[in-house]
């Protein structure tokens, strides 16, 4: 691919706005987790975004949950491989009865409702620590939008 | 979601045919890798399918490659979160000069050509060991299409 064919790269503020639109407009993501001795696991899950964190849920007895208990770190992908949002997130496991009503109601609109089987499911709140976004090779520079949980005002890459 | 709203589940042979179409028709995937002490990594990459294995490439000095050297296992996702193909694959790292011409030519059509920077890139051949596919909750049963590298003729789940 020659650089002449690439669309112009979005600036940081535009990528941040687009990423927030993507987070709030979407409801499916890929969720990767790993732990020592088990390598990487990867599943598709529904999510909702409340402006600062994602909430999802999965089976309490799953590889994803055992990975997160052993190693509290997750890597998420939103969107598609040609318009990428990648998020390194800190996970908090929440027993079903402890979830806030707003998150539970929002999540029930995009997925099976874990409140109907509270012993089977666990909610996972995912707090972004690092966010990357790019939609072409031209955007590989400037792809870091958030570091250490803070949105950047100037590019670092 | 009530079961009444779900489309009928595809049978195993139809899912296999659809999955092979997806593999040969697509050229982007999510690639998850992990190694002890590092948790999960997840990147979008281009690929080509030759009927029995996927070929991709990435930076020789990348988390993905160091993970694969430490733990030769990968989990791939093709398609989207609403029409899922998940593959557990065995990875073989191939130095650029050792790749076969057919794979190299096909890959150059969908990505940067690693042959232009053989010291920077490494090819990765990914041999499927286990393949799962589903496009709705109704298809969660019967989602396993391949086990131990062999396509199944009868469902196991």
JSON list of N, CA and C in Angstrom, two decimals, chain A residues 3 5 13 16 27 33 39 43 51 55 71 76 79 84 107 117 119 127 133 143 155:
[
{"chain": "A", "resi": 3, "resn": "UNK", "atom": "N", "xyz": [1.72, 5.29, 0.45]},
{"chain": "A", "resi": 3, "resn": "UNK", "atom": "CA", "xyz": [1.19, 6.31, 1.36]},
{"chain": "A", "resi": 3, "resn": "UNK", "atom": "C", "xyz": [0.22, 7.24, 0.62]},
{"chain": "A", "resi": 5, "resn": "UNK", "atom": "N", "xyz": [-2.20, 6.45, -1.15]},
{"chain": "A", "resi": 5, "resn": "UNK", "atom": "CA", "xyz": [-3.58, 5.95, -1.14]},
{"chain": "A", "resi": 5, "resn": "UNK", "atom": "C", "xyz": [-4.21, 6.04, 0.24]},
{"chain": "A", "resi": 13, "resn": "UNK", "atom": "N", "xyz": [-7.92, 14.71, 19.07]},
{"chain": "A", "resi": 13, "resn": "UNK", "atom": "CA", "xyz": [-9.25, 15.04, 19.62]},
{"chain": "A", "resi": 13, "resn": "UNK", "atom": "C", "xyz": [-10.34, 14.38, 18.79]},
{"chain": "A", "resi": 16, "resn": "UNK", "atom": "N", "xyz": [-10.43, 10.72, 19.70]},
{"chain": "A", "resi": 16, "resn": "UNK", "atom": "CA", "xyz": [-11.08, 10.55, 21.00]},
{"chain": "A", "resi": 16, "resn": "UNK", "atom": "C", "xyz": [-12.59, 10.63, 20.87]},
{"chain": "A", "resi": 27, "resn": "UNK", "atom": "N", "xyz": [-22.27, -2.36, 21.18]},
{"chain": "A", "resi": 27, "resn": "UNK", "atom": "CA", "xyz": [-22.60, -3.19, 22.34]},
{"chain": "A", "resi": 27, "resn": "UNK", "atom": "C", "xyz": [-22.00, -4.59, 22.24]},
{"chain": "A", "resi": 33, "resn": "UNK", "atom": "N", "xyz": [-8.25, -12.40, 27.73]},
{"chain": "A", "resi": 33, "resn": "UNK", "atom": "CA", "xyz": [-7.71, -12.53, 29.08]},
{"chain": "A", "resi": 33, "resn": "UNK", "atom": "C", "xyz": [-6.64, -13.61, 29.06]},
{"chain": "A", "resi": 39, "resn": "UNK", "atom": "N", "xyz": [-2.12, -19.29, 28.87]},
{"chain": "A", "resi": 39, "resn": "UNK", "atom": "CA", "xyz": [-2.08, -18.53, 27.63]},
{"chain": "A", "resi": 39, "resn": "UNK", "atom": "C", "xyz": [-3.29, -17.62, 27.51]},
{"chain": "A", "resi": 43, "resn": "UNK", "atom": "N", "xyz": [-13.06, -14.17, 23.83]},
{"chain": "A", "resi": 43, "resn": "UNK", "atom": "CA", "xyz": [-14.50, -14.43, 23.63]},
{"chain": "A", "resi": 43, "resn": "UNK", "atom": "C", "xyz": [-15.18, -13.15, 23.15]},
{"chain": "A", "resi": 51, "resn": "UNK", "atom": "N", "xyz": [-19.73, 5.96, 30.19]},
{"chain": "A", "resi": 51, "resn": "UNK", "atom": "CA", "xyz": [-18.96, 7.20, 30.15]},
{"chain": "A", "resi": 51, "resn": "UNK", "atom": "C", "xyz": [-17.57, 7.06, 30.73]},
{"chain": "A", "resi": 55, "resn": "UNK", "atom": "N", "xyz": [-19.31, -2.34, 31.15]},
{"chain": "A", "resi": 55, "resn": "UNK", "atom": "CA", "xyz": [-19.85, -3.41, 31.98]},
{"chain": "A", "resi": 55, "resn": "UNK", "atom": "C", "xyz": [-20.24, -4.56, 31.06]},
{"chain": "A", "resi": 71, "resn": "UNK", "atom": "N", "xyz": [-5.22, -13.07, 37.14]},
{"chain": "A", "resi": 71, "resn": "UNK", "atom": "CA", "xyz": [-4.45, -11.94, 36.58]},
{"chain": "A", "resi": 71, "resn": "UNK", "atom": "C", "xyz": [-5.45, -10.84, 36.21]},
{"chain": "A", "resi": 76, "resn": "UNK", "atom": "N", "xyz": [-9.35, -5.45, 25.33]},
{"chain": "A", "resi": 76, "resn": "UNK", "atom": "CA", "xyz": [-10.63, -5.44, 24.62]},
{"chain": "A", "resi": 76, "resn": "UNK", "atom": "C", "xyz": [-10.44, -4.88, 23.22]},
{"chain": "A", "resi": 79, "resn": "UNK", "atom": "N", "xyz": [-15.30, -2.63, 17.61]},
{"chain": "A", "resi": 79, "resn": "UNK", "atom": "CA", "xyz": [-15.30, -2.29, 16.20]},
{"chain": "A", "resi": 79, "resn": "UNK", "atom": "C", "xyz": [-14.68, -3.40, 15.38]},
{"chain": "A", "resi": 84, "resn": "UNK", "atom": "N", "xyz": [-9.93, 0.24, 14.27]},
{"chain": "A", "resi": 84, "resn": "UNK", "atom": "CA", "xyz": [-9.60, -0.48, 15.50]},
{"chain": "A", "resi": 84, "resn": "UNK", "atom": "C", "xyz": [-9.70, 0.42, 16.73]},
{"chain": "A", "resi": 107, "resn": "UNK", "atom": "N", "xyz": [-27.57, -3.21, 30.49]},
{"chain": "A", "resi": 107, "resn": "UNK", "atom": "CA", "xyz": [-27.00, -4.47, 29.98]},
{"chain": "A", "resi": 107, "resn": "UNK", "atom": "C", "xyz": [-28.10, -5.44, 29.55]},
{"chain": "A", "resi": 117, "resn": "UNK", "atom": "N", "xyz": [-30.27, -15.28, 36.46]},
{"chain": "A", "resi": 117, "resn": "UNK", "atom": "CA", "xyz": [-29.50, -16.47, 36.87]},
{"chain": "A", "resi": 117, "resn": "UNK", "atom": "C", "xyz": [-28.28, -15.99, 37.66]},
{"chain": "A", "resi": 119, "resn": "UNK", "atom": "N", "xyz": [-26.61, -16.95, 40.15]},
{"chain": "A", "resi": 119, "resn": "UNK", "atom": "CA", "xyz": [-25.55, -17.86, 40.57]},
{"chain": "A", "resi": 119, "resn": "UNK", "atom": "C", "xyz": [-24.71, -18.33, 39.39]},
{"chain": "A", "resi": 127, "resn": "UNK", "atom": "N", "xyz": [-12.38, -1.05, 33.50]},
{"chain": "A", "resi": 127, "resn": "UNK", "atom": "CA", "xyz": [-11.99, 0.36, 33.58]},
{"chain": "A", "resi": 127, "resn": "UNK", "atom": "C", "xyz": [-10.78, 0.58, 32.66]},
{"chain": "A", "resi": 133, "resn": "UNK", "atom": "N", "xyz": [-6.35, 3.72, 19.07]},
{"chain": "A", "resi": 133, "resn": "UNK", "atom": "CA", "xyz": [-7.32, 3.71, 17.97]},
{"chain": "A", "resi": 133, "resn": "UNK", "atom": "C", "xyz": [-6.62, 4.10, 16.68]},
{"chain": "A", "resi": 143, "resn": "UNK", "atom": "N", "xyz": [-1.59, 6.73, 17.74]},
{"chain": "A", "resi": 143, "resn": "UNK", "atom": "CA", "xyz": [-2.68, 5.80, 18.04]},
{"chain": "A", "resi": 143, "resn": "UNK", "atom": "C", "xyz": [-3.04, 5.76, 19.53]},
{"chain": "A", "resi": 155, "resn": "UNK", "atom": "N", "xyz": [-0.04, 13.90, 21.46]},
{"chain": "A", "resi": 155, "resn": "UNK", "atom": "CA", "xyz": [0.34, 12.54, 21.07]},
{"chain": "A", "resi": 155, "resn": "UNK", "atom": "C", "xyz": [1.63, 12.10, 21.75]}
]
